[in-house]
């Protein structure tokens, strides 16, 4: 096919883009402008959803596609979401282009969370790699596949800090820490967008949900959030700022009330913080139905009021399933409730994105090319590497792993052979047949005899998930399953085998949006199964398939090897086999503190010293108040020792930078990966600061006996913090302790002073 080399959106200067936008806007009516600010879901479901789901979402799914097509034909739509078939994209795009006088195409958005066809490990797993380069490569693959089918924009990354694992969406983010969260956010924005907005094979990144969504009361998704200014500025906002600094073209609002004001109607968030303080110049989209729901919240009087308040708060585009509030904007402009300049500012942002992405020049996609891109084997290779690098070796007593001469292997547990669960939540366009389960991966690699027994039936949610309306989302409860006989079969298999690989966790519909939990226990009969298998005396390797910490107290004392594999994606089973048999060494680290029990949550490593720090381990009278595994924990097949950290100077002034050096040596007999982590603690100042705060990290691979010296700068960005007393950023005159090591309990320390 000849390459079209004429200038188009991505190659235009900013002035040329503005000129095209101005020309369009000069011709547009207020109604046409309001249409550009409306985004619709377009659903074609595999089967009609249950009445319960329709009622909860207030949607008549049978009517939905027809209603959207009518709106497209009348120029009332600026963007669509949830269309992933390139032929459908082209068909709907044609309706849009022909449906408005100016031929303006729609922007297609989608939840490209961890892959489109090639499924990467879930985001919390990618964060556990502590490897920004693998994260960037992964999202570049996701972007390439999405762009090929006609998607221009990902509703990702989710950069919400999550400190309460009852909240199911912890799986979509980077965990509890703002420093790690910022690094992961930047890597994802770069992966999605490339060098600049409009880069070939890339899409717009949309960090979400602005802001504070992860702090839902009781971990209950959508419930209110109350956060102090200090928590917002020091913990919850930094990953957004990092994503904006990295050039993210979009930001999504959040559903919940933040300190008593619904986030989607919060002008302070979108105008004062996002635009004026962070300098964001992209467009803001509401979360689904969130403008409409300003009325439901008891905030807006009606839909007219909801639209007026959202658009003046700075929300440019309304994401709607039905009945968009922004359809009322023309009447508000007419009545003077909303100034036309407010509307224009939003329309300008949407059109700028469209021009920049090249939509006006090339609105349609090449369906043959899409097929070829989706089948690219290089994408599977990236997914396999990502799954290898995100696994976290939690325990490895007696160096049970790697299995160098395993003999016969028993693979046990229903999750071990579930393709859908291997992929994790938030995927829709995966190819099931090419998904490698843990069982398939081990069978392919082990060589020797590999037996399989599920042992128990899959566990079920008490309340179904809205995602269950997508075909195979909920696990099937087999009708002819003989519980007693199946348990016996699993135990006998373990008894006859040289090693038992037991897979436990949560089924993927138990984690994600609207998947909060009141407990962290292994659902169903999994603990009993594990105990029965361990009772045979056959050594057990436990694989955990999860997106949040689970109650592994029993396993942490009784099972020699525990590998957290998360939901590892399309190539998950192959990667797990690579790790188990020692073809590669694990090296991921926990991006959250792993509590012992749900009663301890929220639990973070970066708490303040407090009154009576000596009894901090004994805050509860019935359970230790330490975690089961600390933030940053993870083992490898190497063993690492840290030399004493040194400084290039022992004293700085505020604004200056000190460099910390440390040498890491692999003193074990095998090669391995380590993530060196640097934490600071401020001894005194104008506020009390956390016992530890992550301020640097580096993942490295070291051969047996190999050393590497690392350098970490500590400058104003690392040393400043937002102070609740002065209500501003400060760098105190103080002494800073620096700790470097393999997790957040790192002991090696050195100190420097900050003078005035
Ligand atoms: C979620 C968003 C998502 C959107 C579109 C909402 O329910 O909160 O994260 O991007 O749906 O699917």
XYZ file of C-alpha atoms in Angstrom, residues 18 182 249 311 339 481 580 610 614 659 697 700 702-703 745:
15
model
C -5.218 25.785 16.342
C 4.405 8.250 39.957
C -3.595 14.067 26.895
C -18.689 21.998 32.563
C -21.315 31.274 29.126
C -18.796 -32.091 40.713
C 9.437 -22.341 38.534
C 3.699 8.359 66.748
C 8.165 0.848 70.972
C 23.919 11.810 45.970
C 14.679 2.432 43.350
C 19.079 -4.983 38.538
C 23.334 -9.755 39.015
C 25.217 -12.972 38.253
C 12.562 -2.570 56.522
